[in-house]
Coordinates of C-alpha atoms in Angstrom, one line a residue:
M89 CA -7.0 27.7 -31.9
T90 CA -3.3 26.5 -31.9
A91 CA -2.6 29.2 -29.2
I92 CA -5.1 27.9 -26.7
A93 CA -3.6 24.3 -26.9
P94 CA -1.0 24.4 -24.3
D95 CA -2.8 26.1 -22.1
R96 CA -5.2 24.1 -22.6
R97 CA -2.9 20.5 -22.4
A98 CA -1.5 22.9 -18.7
G99 CA -4.8 22.9 -17.5
V100 CA -5.8 19.5 -17.9
R101 CA -2.0 18.3 -16.3
T102 CA -3.1 21.3 -13.2
W103 CA -6.4 19.7 -13.4
L104 CA -5.0 15.8 -13.1
L105 CA -2.4 16.1 -10.4
A106 CA -4.1 18.0 -7.9
G107 CA -4.0 17.7 -4.8
S108 CA -0.3 15.5 -5.6
D109 CA 2.8 16.1 -3.5
Q110 CA 4.9 17.1 -6.2
R111 CA 8.6 17.7 -6.0
A112 CA 10.8 18.6 -8.3
A113 CA 14.0 17.2 -8.9
R114 CA 15.2 20.6 -9.3
K115 CA 13.9 21.3 -5.7
L116 CA 15.2 21.3 -2.2
G117 CA 13.5 21.1 1.0
P118 CA 9.9 19.1 2.8
H119 CA 6.8 19.3 1.1
A120 CA 5.2 23.1 0.7
S121 CA 3.3 22.3 2.8
P122 CA 2.1 19.3 5.3
P123 CA -0.6 17.5 4.5
P124 CA -3.8 18.7 5.9
P125 CA -5.0 16.5 8.8
H126 CA -7.5 13.9 8.3
K127 CA -11.4 14.7 9.4
R128 CA -12.4 12.7 12.0
H129 CA -15.4 10.3 13.6
R130 CA -16.5 7.9 15.5
W131 CA -15.5 4.3 15.4
W132 CA -18.2 3.2 14.8
Q133 CA -18.8 5.6 11.5
V134 CA -16.2 4.4 10.4
M135 CA -16.9 0.7 10.5
C136 CA -19.3 1.7 8.4
L137 CA -17.2 2.6 5.7
T138 CA -14.9 -0.5 6.1
G139 CA -18.3 -2.4 6.4
V140 CA -18.9 -1.9 2.5
D141 CA -16.3 -4.4 1.8
Y142 CA -16.4 -7.0 4.6
F143 CA -20.8 -7.1 5.5
S144 CA -21.3 -7.0 1.1
T145 CA -20.0 -10.3 1.1
L146 CA -23.3 -11.3 2.8
G147 CA -24.1 -11.0 -1.5
Y148 CA -22.1 -13.4 -2.6
Q149 CA -20.4 -15.6 0.5
P150 CA -23.2 -17.5 1.4
G151 CA -23.8 -19.0 -2.0
I152 CA -19.8 -19.5 -2.4
A153 CA -19.9 -21.8 0.6
A154 CA -22.6 -23.9 -0.3
L155 CA -20.8 -24.3 -3.7
A156 CA -17.7 -25.6 -1.9
A157 CA -19.3 -27.3 0.9
G158 CA -23.0 -28.3 -0.3
V159 CA -24.8 -29.5 2.9
L160 CA -21.5 -28.9 5.3
S161 CA -22.4 -25.6 4.2
P162 CA -23.3 -24.2 8.2
I163 CA -20.5 -26.1 9.8
A164 CA -17.6 -25.0 7.3
T165 CA -18.9 -21.3 8.0
V166 CA -18.6 -22.1 11.8
V167 CA -14.7 -23.0 11.3
L168 CA -14.8 -19.9 9.1
V169 CA -16.5 -17.8 11.8
G170 CA -13.9 -19.1 14.6
V171 CA -10.8 -18.4 13.0
T172 CA -11.8 -15.2 12.5
L173 CA -12.9 -14.8 15.7
A174 CA -9.5 -16.8 17.0
G175 CA -6.3 -15.3 14.1
A176 CA -7.9 -12.8 12.0
L177 CA -9.0 -10.8 14.9
P178 CA -6.1 -10.9 17.5
V179 CA -3.4 -10.0 14.5
Y180 CA -5.2 -7.0 13.3
R181 CA -6.1 -5.7 17.3
R182 CA -2.8 -6.4 17.4
V183 CA -1.6 -4.3 13.9
A184 CA -3.6 -1.5 15.1
R185 CA -1.6 -1.1 18.1
E186 CA 1.6 -1.4 16.2
S187 CA 0.6 1.2 13.8
P188 CA -2.0 3.8 14.7
R189 CA -1.2 6.3 11.6
G190 CA -2.6 3.4 9.4
E191 CA 0.4 1.9 7.4
G192 CA -0.8 -1.5 8.3
S193 CA 0.9 -4.8 8.2
I194 CA 2.7 -4.4 5.5
A195 CA 4.9 -1.2 7.3
M196 CA 4.9 -3.9 9.7
L197 CA 7.4 -6.1 7.9
E198 CA 9.0 -3.5 6.0
R199 CA 10.2 -2.2 9.9
L200 CA 11.1 -5.5 10.4
L201 CA 13.1 -6.2 6.9
P202 CA 15.5 -3.2 6.1
F203 CA 17.5 -3.3 2.7
W204 CA 17.4 -4.0 -0.7
R205 CA 15.2 -7.1 0.5
G206 CA 12.4 -5.1 2.8
K207 CA 11.8 -3.5 -0.5
L208 CA 11.1 -6.1 -2.3
F209 CA 9.0 -7.9 0.2
V210 CA 7.2 -5.0 -0.3
L211 CA 6.8 -4.9 -3.4
V212 CA 5.4 -8.5 -3.8
L213 CA 2.5 -7.9 -1.3
L214 CA 1.7 -4.7 -2.6
G215 CA 1.4 -6.9 -5.8
F216 CA -0.7 -9.6 -3.3
A217 CA -2.8 -5.5 -1.9
A218 CA -3.4 -5.3 -5.7
T219 CA -4.6 -8.4 -7.2
D220 CA -7.6 -7.5 -3.3
F221 CA -8.2 -4.4 -4.4
M222 CA -9.1 -4.8 -7.5
I223 CA -10.8 -8.1 -7.8
T224 CA -12.6 -6.6 -5.0
M225 CA -14.1 -3.6 -7.8
T226 CA -14.6 -6.4 -10.1
L227 CA -15.5 -8.7 -8.7
S228 CA -18.2 -6.5 -5.8
A229 CA -19.3 -4.4 -9.4
A230 CA -19.9 -8.0 -10.8
D231 CA -21.8 -9.6 -8.5
A232 CA -24.1 -6.1 -8.3
T233 CA -24.8 -7.0 -12.0
A234 CA -25.9 -10.2 -11.0
H235 CA -28.8 -8.9 -8.7
A236 CA -29.6 -6.6 -11.2
V237 CA -29.7 -9.6 -13.8
E238 CA -31.7 -11.6 -11.4
N239 CA -34.2 -9.3 -10.8
P240 CA -37.7 -10.1 -12.1
F241 CA -38.4 -6.3 -12.9
V242 CA -35.5 -6.1 -15.0
G243 CA -36.4 -9.2 -17.1
T244 CA -34.4 -9.9 -20.8
A245 CA -33.1 -5.7 -20.5
L246 CA -30.0 -6.8 -19.1
Q247 CA -29.4 -10.0 -19.9
G248 CA -25.9 -11.0 -22.5
H249 CA -25.0 -7.2 -21.6
Q250 CA -23.5 -8.4 -17.6
V251 CA -20.1 -7.2 -19.1
V252 CA -21.2 -3.7 -20.3
F253 CA -23.1 -3.5 -17.2
T254 CA -20.5 -3.7 -14.9
L255 CA -17.9 -1.8 -17.3
L256 CA -20.5 1.0 -16.0
L257 CA -20.8 0.4 -12.9
L258 CA -16.6 0.7 -12.8
A259 CA -16.6 3.0 -15.2
L260 CA -19.3 5.4 -12.3
L261 CA -16.1 4.2 -9.7
G262 CA -14.0 6.0 -11.0
A263 CA -15.7 9.2 -12.0
V264 CA -16.6 9.6 -9.1
F265 CA -12.7 9.3 -7.9
L266 CA -11.8 11.9 -10.7
K267 CA -14.7 14.3 -9.7
G268 CA -12.7 13.9 -6.3
F269 CA -13.6 11.7 -3.7
A270 CA -13.9 12.0 0.8
E271 CA -14.3 9.8 2.8
A272 CA -18.3 9.9 2.3
I273 CA -18.6 8.0 6.0
G274 CA -22.3 9.4 5.5
I275 CA -23.0 7.5 2.6
A276 CA -21.4 4.7 4.1
V277 CA -22.9 4.5 7.4
A278 CA -26.7 5.0 5.6
L279 CA -25.6 2.3 3.5
V280 CA -24.6 0.1 5.2
A281 CA -27.6 0.7 8.2
V282 CA -30.0 -0.3 5.6
Y283 CA -28.0 -3.7 4.1
L284 CA -27.7 -4.6 7.5
A285 CA -31.5 -4.1 7.9
L286 CA -32.8 -5.5 5.4
N287 CA -30.3 -8.7 4.7
L288 CA -32.1 -8.9 9.0
V289 CA -35.8 -9.0 8.1
V290 CA -34.5 -11.7 5.1
V291 CA -32.7 -14.0 8.0
A292 CA -35.5 -13.4 10.5
V293 CA -38.4 -14.3 7.4
A294 CA -36.0 -17.3 6.6
L295 CA -35.4 -18.5 10.5
A296 CA -39.0 -18.8 10.8
H297 CA -39.9 -20.3 8.1
V298 CA -37.8 -23.2 9.1
V299 CA -39.0 -23.6 12.9
G300 CA -42.6 -23.3 11.1
H301 CA -41.4 -26.2 8.6
P302 CA -39.1 -28.4 10.4
V303 CA -38.9 -31.6 8.0
V304 CA -36.4 -29.2 5.8
V305 CA -34.4 -29.3 9.4
G306 CA -35.2 -33.0 9.7
N307 CA -34.0 -33.5 5.1
W308 CA -31.3 -31.7 6.3
T309 CA -29.3 -33.7 8.9
S310 CA -30.6 -36.8 7.3
A311 CA -28.4 -35.7 3.9
L312 CA -25.4 -34.9 6.3
T313 CA -26.2 -37.7 8.1
G314 CA -26.0 -40.2 5.4
K315 CA -22.8 -38.1 3.3
Y316 CA -20.6 -37.5 6.7
S317 CA -21.5 -40.4 9.4
D318 CA -18.4 -39.5 11.5
P319 CA -19.0 -36.2 13.0
L320 CA -15.2 -35.6 13.0
M321 CA -15.3 -36.2 9.1
M322 CA -17.1 -33.5 9.2
V323 CA -15.2 -31.2 11.0
A324 CA -12.8 -32.8 8.7
V325 CA -14.2 -32.0 5.4
A326 CA -14.7 -28.3 7.2
L327 CA -10.8 -28.4 7.5
L328 CA -10.7 -28.9 4.3
V329 CA -12.8 -26.8 2.2
F330 CA -12.2 -23.9 4.2
P331 CA -9.4 -22.0 2.2
K332 CA -12.8 -22.3 -0.5
L333 CA -14.6 -20.1 2.1
A334 CA -11.7 -17.4 2.1
L335 CA -13.8 -14.2 1.2
G336 CA -15.7 -13.7 4.6
L337 CA -12.4 -13.0 5.8
S338 CA -12.0 -9.8 3.3
G339 CA -11.9 -6.0 5.6
F340 CA -9.5 -6.6 8.1
E341 CA -6.4 -4.8 6.2
T342 CA -9.1 -1.9 5.2
G343 CA -10.1 -2.2 9.0
V344 CA -6.9 -0.7 10.4
A345 CA -5.4 1.2 6.6
V346 CA -8.3 3.6 7.9
M347 CA -7.2 4.0 10.9
P348 CA -5.6 8.0 10.6
L349 CA -10.0 8.8 10.2
V350 CA -11.0 6.8 13.6
R351 CA -11.7 9.9 16.6
G352 CA -9.6 9.2 19.8
A353 CA -9.5 10.9 23.3
P354 CA -8.6 14.5 23.7
T355 CA -5.4 13.1 25.1
D356 CA -3.9 11.1 22.5
T357 CA -0.8 12.2 21.2
E358 CA 1.4 11.5 17.6
Q359 CA 3.4 9.9 19.9
D360 CA 0.9 8.0 21.5
P361 CA -3.0 7.6 19.6
A362 CA -4.3 4.9 22.7
G363 CA -8.2 6.8 21.8
R364 CA -7.8 6.3 18.3
I365 CA -5.7 2.8 18.8
A366 CA -9.1 1.9 21.0
G367 CA -11.1 2.5 19.2
T368 CA -9.6 0.9 15.9
R369 CA -10.2 -2.2 18.0
R370 CA -13.5 -2.2 19.0
L371 CA -14.3 -0.9 15.3
L372 CA -12.5 -4.5 14.3
T373 CA -14.2 -6.9 17.3
T374 CA -18.0 -5.1 16.3
A375 CA -17.6 -6.1 12.1
A376 CA -16.3 -9.1 13.4
L377 CA -18.7 -9.6 15.8
I378 CA -21.9 -8.3 13.5
M379 CA -20.3 -10.7 10.4
S380 CA -20.1 -13.7 12.2
V381 CA -23.7 -13.8 13.4
F382 CA -25.0 -12.9 9.7
L383 CA -22.1 -15.4 7.8
I384 CA -24.0 -18.4 10.7
T385 CA -27.2 -17.3 10.3
T386 CA -27.0 -16.5 6.5
S387 CA -25.2 -20.5 5.1
F388 CA -27.8 -22.3 7.6
V389 CA -31.0 -21.2 6.2
T390 CA -29.6 -20.9 2.9
T391 CA -28.3 -24.2 2.7
L392 CA -32.2 -25.5 4.2
L393 CA -34.5 -23.8 1.4
I394 CA -32.8 -23.3 -1.5
P395 CA -32.3 -26.7 -3.9
A396 CA -28.8 -27.1 -4.2
A397 CA -29.3 -27.1 -8.3
E398 CA -30.3 -23.4 -7.8
F399 CA -26.7 -22.6 -6.1
Q400 CA -24.7 -23.9 -9.7
P401 CA -23.4 -21.6 -12.1
G402 CA -26.6 -20.7 -13.9
G403 CA -28.7 -21.1 -11.2
A404 CA -31.5 -18.5 -9.5
A405 CA -28.8 -18.3 -6.5
N406 CA -25.5 -18.7 -7.1
G407 CA -23.2 -15.5 -6.2
R408 CA -27.2 -13.9 -4.2
A409 CA -28.7 -17.0 -1.9
L410 CA -30.1 -14.2 0.5
A411 CA -31.5 -12.4 -2.9
Y412 CA -33.4 -14.8 -3.6
L413 CA -34.5 -15.7 0.1
A414 CA -35.9 -12.4 -0.2
H415 CA -37.5 -12.4 -3.3
E416 CA -39.2 -16.9 -2.9
Y417 CA -40.7 -15.6 1.1
L418 CA -41.2 -11.5 1.0
G419 CA -42.4 -11.0 -2.4
G420 CA -41.0 -9.1 -5.5
A421 CA -41.3 -5.8 -4.3
F422 CA -39.1 -6.3 -0.8
G423 CA -36.9 -8.4 -2.9
T424 CA -36.1 -5.8 -5.8
A425 CA -35.5 -3.1 -2.3
Y426 CA -32.9 -5.9 -1.5
D427 CA -31.4 -6.6 -5.0
V428 CA -31.0 -2.2 -4.6
S429 CA -29.2 -1.6 -1.6
T430 CA -27.3 -5.0 -2.4
I431 CA -25.5 -3.4 -6.4
A432 CA -25.3 -0.2 -3.7
I433 CA -23.2 -1.6 -1.3
L434 CA -21.0 -3.9 -3.4
W435 CA -20.4 -1.1 -6.1
F436 CA -19.6 1.1 -3.2
A437 CA -17.2 -1.6 -1.8
G438 CA -15.7 -1.4 -5.1
A439 CA -15.5 3.2 -3.4
S440 CA -13.7 1.2 -0.1
A441 CA -11.5 -0.9 -1.8
M442 CA -10.0 2.0 -4.9
A443 CA -9.4 4.3 -1.1
G444 CA -7.5 1.4 -0.4
L445 CA -5.4 1.5 -3.4
L446 CA -5.0 5.1 -3.6
N447 CA -3.4 5.3 0.1
L448 CA -0.9 2.1 -0.7
V449 CA -0.3 2.9 -4.2
P450 CA 1.2 6.7 -3.5
R451 CA 3.3 5.3 0.3
Y452 CA 5.1 3.5 -1.1
L453 CA 6.6 3.2 -5.1
P454 CA 6.8 7.4 -5.4
R455 CA 9.3 7.3 -1.8
Y456 CA 10.8 4.3 -3.8
G457 CA 11.8 6.0 -6.1
M458 CA 9.6 3.3 -8.5
A459 CA 6.5 5.0 -10.1
P460 CA 7.0 8.4 -11.7
D461 CA 5.6 11.8 -9.4
W462 CA 2.3 11.4 -10.5
A463 CA 1.1 8.3 -8.5
R464 CA 1.1 10.5 -6.1
A465 CA -1.7 12.1 -7.1
V466 CA -5.4 10.5 -6.9
R467 CA -6.7 11.4 -10.9
P468 CA -4.3 9.7 -12.9
L469 CA -3.8 6.4 -10.3
T470 CA -7.7 6.4 -10.9
L471 CA -7.6 6.3 -14.4
V472 CA -4.8 3.9 -13.7
F473 CA -6.7 1.3 -12.0
T474 CA -9.7 2.0 -14.1
G475 CA -8.9 0.5 -16.8
I476 CA -7.4 -2.0 -15.2
G477 CA -10.2 -2.7 -13.5
F478 CA -12.5 -2.7 -17.7
L479 CA -9.4 -5.2 -18.1
I480 CA -10.0 -7.7 -15.7
T481 CA -13.8 -7.3 -16.3
W482 CA -13.1 -8.4 -19.8
L483 CA -11.2 -10.9 -19.2
F484 CA -12.9 -12.8 -16.3
D485 CA -16.1 -12.0 -18.3
A486 CA -17.6 -10.1 -15.2
N487 CA -18.2 -13.9 -13.6
V488 CA -18.6 -14.0 -9.8
D489 CA -17.2 -17.4 -9.7
A490 CA -14.2 -17.0 -12.0
Q491 CA -12.6 -14.4 -9.2
G492 CA -13.5 -15.8 -6.3
G493 CA -9.5 -17.4 -6.1
A494 CA -7.8 -14.4 -7.1
Y495 CA -9.8 -12.4 -4.6
A496 CA -9.9 -15.4 -2.0
T497 CA -5.3 -15.6 -2.6
G498 CA -5.6 -11.3 -2.2
V499 CA -7.2 -12.3 0.6
L500 CA -5.0 -14.7 2.4
V501 CA -1.7 -13.6 1.8
L502 CA -2.2 -10.2 3.0
I503 CA -3.8 -11.8 7.0
S504 CA -0.6 -14.1 6.1
S505 CA 1.6 -11.7 6.5
A506 CA 0.0 -9.2 9.2
A507 CA -0.3 -12.6 11.0
V508 CA 4.0 -13.1 10.3
A509 CA 4.4 -9.6 10.6
V510 CA 2.7 -10.2 14.3
T511 CA 4.6 -12.9 14.9
L512 CA 8.3 -11.7 14.3
S513 CA 7.1 -8.6 16.4
C514 CA 6.4 -10.4 19.5
W515 CA 9.5 -12.3 19.0
R516 CA 11.6 -9.2 19.0
K517 CA 10.1 -8.1 21.9
R518 CA 10.7 -11.3 23.4
Q519 CA 7.2 -12.2 24.4
R520 CA 7.7 -15.7 24.0
G521 CA 3.8 -16.9 24.6
L522 CA 2.7 -14.4 22.4
T523 CA 5.4 -15.1 20.1
V524 CA 4.2 -18.5 20.2
V525 CA 0.4 -17.7 20.0
F526 CA 0.6 -15.8 17.4
G527 CA 3.1 -17.9 15.2
V528 CA 0.5 -21.2 15.8
I529 CA -2.0 -18.8 14.3
A530 CA 0.7 -17.7 11.4
A531 CA 1.0 -20.6 10.6
V532 CA -2.9 -21.5 9.9
F533 CA -2.8 -18.9 7.5
V534 CA 0.2 -19.6 5.3
Y535 CA -1.4 -23.2 5.7
T536 CA -4.8 -21.9 4.3
T537 CA -3.0 -20.1 1.5
G538 CA -1.2 -23.1 0.7
A539 CA -3.6 -25.1 0.0
N540 CA -6.1 -22.2 -1.7
V541 CA -3.4 -22.0 -4.3
V542 CA -3.2 -25.5 -5.2
E543 CA -7.1 -25.2 -5.2
R544 CA -7.4 -22.3 -7.5
P545 CA -4.6 -21.4 -9.1
D546 CA -5.4 -19.2 -11.2
G547 CA -5.2 -16.7 -8.0
V548 CA -1.8 -16.4 -7.1
K549 CA -1.4 -16.1 -11.1
I550 CA -3.3 -13.0 -11.5
G551 CA -1.6 -12.5 -8.9
A552 CA 1.8 -13.1 -10.0
C553 CA 0.8 -10.7 -13.0
F554 CA 0.0 -8.0 -10.9
I555 CA 4.0 -8.5 -8.9
A556 CA 5.3 -8.5 -12.0
G557 CA 3.6 -5.4 -13.7
I558 CA 4.7 -3.3 -10.4
L559 CA 8.3 -4.7 -9.9
L560 CA 8.6 -3.6 -14.0
V561 CA 6.8 -0.1 -13.2
S562 CA 9.5 -0.2 -9.8
A563 CA 12.2 -0.8 -12.3
V564 CA 11.7 1.5 -15.0
S565 CA 11.0 3.9 -12.7
R566 CA 14.1 3.1 -10.7
I567 CA 16.6 3.2 -13.4
R568 CA 14.7 6.8 -15.0
R569 CA 14.5 9.0 -12.1
A570 CA 18.1 7.5 -11.3
F571 CA 19.5 10.9 -11.5
D572 CA 16.2 12.8 -9.5
L573 CA 17.8 15.4 -6.3
R574 CA 16.5 12.3 -4.3
V575 CA 17.4 14.9 -0.8
T576 CA 13.9 16.7 0.8
S577 CA 15.3 18.6 3.4
V578 CA 19.8 20.1 3.7
T579 CA 20.2 21.5 7.6
L580 CA 23.4 22.3 9.2
D581 CA 24.4 21.5 12.6
P582 CA 26.4 25.3 14.3
M583 CA 30.2 23.4 13.3
A584 CA 28.8 22.7 9.2
E585 CA 27.4 25.7 9.8
L586 CA 31.1 27.8 10.6
F587 CA 32.6 26.6 8.8
I588 CA 31.0 27.3 5.5
R589 CA 30.4 30.8 6.6
D590 CA 34.3 31.1 6.8
T591 CA 35.4 28.9 3.7
A592 CA 32.4 31.4 1.9
R593 CA 34.5 35.0 2.7
R594 CA 37.2 34.0 -0.1
E595 CA 36.9 30.5 -2.7
I596 CA 34.2 27.0 -1.2
T597 CA 36.3 24.6 -2.1
L598 CA 35.5 21.4 -0.5
I599 CA 37.4 17.8 -1.4
A600 CA 34.8 14.4 -2.0
N601 CA 36.5 12.2 0.7
E602 CA 36.0 8.4 1.3
P603 CA 35.5 7.9 5.3
D604 CA 38.2 5.1 5.7
C605 CA 41.2 5.8 7.6
R606 CA 40.6 8.8 8.2
D607 CA 44.0 9.7 10.1
H608 CA 46.2 12.4 9.2
T609 CA 48.0 10.1 6.3
D610 CA 44.9 9.8 5.0
Y611 CA 44.5 13.9 4.2
R612 CA 46.9 14.9 4.1
Q613 CA 47.7 12.5 0.8
K614 CA 44.5 13.4 -0.9
L615 CA 45.0 17.0 -0.5
R616 CA 48.4 16.5 -2.1
Q617 CA 46.8 14.5 -4.9
V618 CA 44.2 17.5 -5.4
V619 CA 46.4 20.9 -4.9
K620 CA 48.7 18.3 -7.7
E621 CA 45.7 17.0 -10.1
H622 CA 44.1 20.7 -10.5
H623 CA 47.4 23.4 -9.8
L624 CA 45.8 24.9 -6.4
P625 CA 47.7 26.9 -4.0
S626 CA 49.8 24.7 -2.0
D627 CA 47.3 26.0 1.4
H628 CA 43.5 26.4 -0.5
D629 CA 41.5 26.6 2.1
V630 CA 39.7 23.1 1.9
I631 CA 36.7 21.1 4.0
F632 CA 36.3 17.7 3.7
V633 CA 33.5 16.2 2.3
E634 CA 32.7 12.4 4.0
V635 CA 29.0 10.8 3.0
A636 CA 28.6 7.4 4.7
V637 CA 26.3 5.6 3.1
T638 CA 22.8 3.9 4.9
D639 CA 20.4 2.1 3.7
P640 CA 21.1 2.0 -0.3
S641 CA 18.0 1.3 -1.6
D642 CA 15.8 4.1 -0.3
F643 CA 15.1 6.8 -2.7
E644 CA 14.0 10.0 -0.8
T645 CA 16.0 11.4 2.2
D646 CA 17.0 13.8 4.7
L647 CA 20.9 15.3 5.0
H648 CA 22.0 16.6 8.4
A649 CA 25.5 17.5 8.0
R650 CA 28.6 17.6 11.4
G651 CA 30.9 20.0 10.9
E652 CA 33.9 17.7 12.8
I653 CA 37.7 18.4 12.8
H654 CA 40.3 15.3 13.0
Q655 CA 43.7 15.8 12.6
D656 CA 43.9 19.7 11.5
Q657 CA 41.4 19.3 8.7
R658 CA 37.8 20.4 8.7
V659 CA 35.2 17.9 7.4
L660 CA 31.6 17.8 6.9
A661 CA 30.6 14.4 7.8
V662 CA 27.1 13.2 6.1
A663 CA 24.9 10.3 6.0
G664 CA 22.3 9.3 2.8
S665 CA 21.5 6.5 1.0
S666 CA 23.4 7.8 -1.9
V667 CA 27.0 9.5 -2.3
P668 CA 26.0 11.3 -6.0
N669 CA 23.0 12.8 -4.7
V670 CA 24.0 13.5 -0.9
L671 CA 26.6 15.4 -2.7
A672 CA 24.7 17.2 -5.2
A673 CA 22.2 18.5 -3.0
L674 CA 24.6 19.6 0.1
V675 CA 27.0 22.6 -3.3
L676 CA 22.8 23.1 -3.6
H677 CA 22.5 24.6 -0.8
V678 CA 26.1 26.2 0.2
R679 CA 25.2 28.2 -2.5
D680 CA 21.5 28.8 -1.7
L681 CA 22.9 29.7 1.6
T682 CA 26.3 32.1 0.8
G683 CA 25.3 33.1 -2.0
R684 CA 28.9 32.3 -3.6
R685 CA 29.2 28.8 -5.8
P686 CA 31.0 26.2 -4.4
H687 CA 34.1 24.6 -5.9
L688 CA 33.3 20.3 -5.3
Y689 CA 36.5 17.6 -6.3
F690 CA 37.0 14.7 -7.5
G691 CA 39.2 11.3 -8.8
W692 CA 38.0 9.2 -11.2
T693 CA 36.4 6.1 -10.2
E694 CA 38.6 3.4 -11.5
G695 CA 36.3 -0.1 -13.2
S696 CA 33.7 0.0 -15.9
P697 CA 31.0 2.7 -16.4
V698 CA 28.9 0.4 -16.5
A699 CA 29.7 -1.7 -13.9
N700 CA 30.0 1.9 -11.4
F701 CA 27.2 2.8 -13.0
L702 CA 24.8 -1.0 -11.5
R703 CA 27.1 0.1 -8.7
Y704 CA 24.9 3.6 -8.0
L705 CA 21.5 2.2 -8.3
V706 CA 21.6 -0.8 -5.5
L707 CA 24.3 0.4 -3.8
G708 CA 24.4 4.6 -3.5
Q709 CA 28.3 4.7 -5.0
G710 CA 29.9 3.9 -7.8
E711 CA 31.3 5.7 -10.9
V712 CA 30.5 9.4 -8.6
A713 CA 32.2 12.2 -9.6
P714 CA 29.4 12.1 -13.2
V715 CA 27.3 10.8 -12.1
T716 CA 26.6 14.7 -9.1
R717 CA 27.6 17.1 -11.9
E718 CA 24.6 15.4 -14.2
I719 CA 22.2 15.1 -10.9
L720 CA 23.5 19.1 -10.2
R721 CA 22.6 19.9 -14.3
R722 CA 19.2 18.6 -14.2
A723 CA 18.7 20.6 -10.9
E724 CA 20.2 23.7 -11.8
P725 CA 19.8 24.0 -15.5
D726 CA 21.0 27.6 -15.1
R727 CA 25.2 26.9 -15.7
A728 CA 25.6 30.5 -14.7
R729 CA 24.3 29.3 -10.4
R730 CA 25.6 25.3 -11.3
P731 CA 28.4 24.2 -8.7
H732 CA 31.4 23.6 -10.3
V733 CA 32.3 20.2 -10.4
H734 CA 36.4 19.5 -11.0
V735 CA 37.6 15.4 -11.9
G736 CA 41.4 14.8 -11.5

């Protein structure tokens, strides 16, 4: 038993990390193999994948609208549709054009805001994105449970066990990803087709009932005019309650995230995927139009045909207004079929959200050095996200209404950030008219986000918890990985390689020098200092190495060394995010290139070691010599092969 335990542990580790892009700190070079290309699909098939999230909101959106706006629900929904078609849709069509590889609006802002402020801003947005996607999973599972509990054929079997049933749905979702989740386009197409068809039947029957019983229209208009005598007041109130209806805007960020799955034109190139962009924009437009029609019609029939008391917590239509109509007007058998379809698509909406999380986190945090290498793997992250989903479900008692505020906050923050990113992009490209248009749209979404936060602060509180967690994990991980090699590849230009090969015939001596004056006096003084402190021959053959720090907030970097001659001295000029990491990677590459262990000479850095270490973490400089040595020690455990480090 004891003898095979390590093998079992190794087998579990291999299974957990399968498919991850692991790069140990001691290894140089790019990815061992390029990631497999995504299988491409027609735009309408990919629309169904995003639609399991977007369209599934029909399961609870009419009920939420009725709770928020009452008899004003249809008018408030028209406002929502107007904002969708005139605001969110144009923004994300622009995002699709500017991030055709599925990076989304977060990557646009990352490019517009470099250095640490960009990284911190991205981490904050990732916190809200995590709020959006995690609450999508838990809210959808909770609403699926509500549909199961309210089904008359289930009876009281699930009464009092809503939390347990919701946890089972989340566990099943996690199990799917642990086994290995492909895009499952076929499943998404089937679910969306059946669900939309059933909703079409329910809406058609409900509209026929309204036409056959015009008294319900009269009752509604009487109640509407009795409460709001002025049409302008109706519009004003509809605008005020609009933030509460923001759940109907979900799905756009997912729509651009799945762009790599869209089949483009045969003439597409990686630099200009025009066909893929056109397909994605068609996807976004079609989904928005379909959803707009259903939102307006469902809010109308549910408001007219369902008693207001049934929308309240504990009512038969709470969180399941269309299911209520399906059972009421089409019988138990059809109603049960509708419930099953709704449960399935709500559960699969969680799959869409999980896929979004698994796309976002590995794309940013490991690249920033703000997560362990295992965060690139699907299965460990799946366990983490499933555990968080369990915690949220338990804290909210699997209640749909209680999670609505957090969901709306996540959705609105992402849409607002996309609108701001598009506005900044237009401004930088000097497109003044579009800058004004998208600026107005951004202002609308920023206001809506603020109003939602004021009305339902629980959403921003949950978002703040995710942000705090991400920042804490990021800071701890960045410190723990401070001595990783962090260089993915090293290349030398012909002149630099000539310098190294010429020196390799003797002893390879490299002198680390700050790229300040770069004049004859600077090099001669540095050389005399090294010769004196290390007792080298005065005519010793040396090469100076100068590192220019680019963006110290970057974690991984590719190096390209240029050979230059300055004042009769040979210089290797390199740029990177951190001086110690660049120097360590360079001497390891020189060793592998020549088969000889190079000698790297430093001078001591003045100042407090603690302050210098903090400078290294934040600015990529600081106490260079001991940090370089420590990186080399971890990258090359064999002392007989480790390059020499000398400090005077």
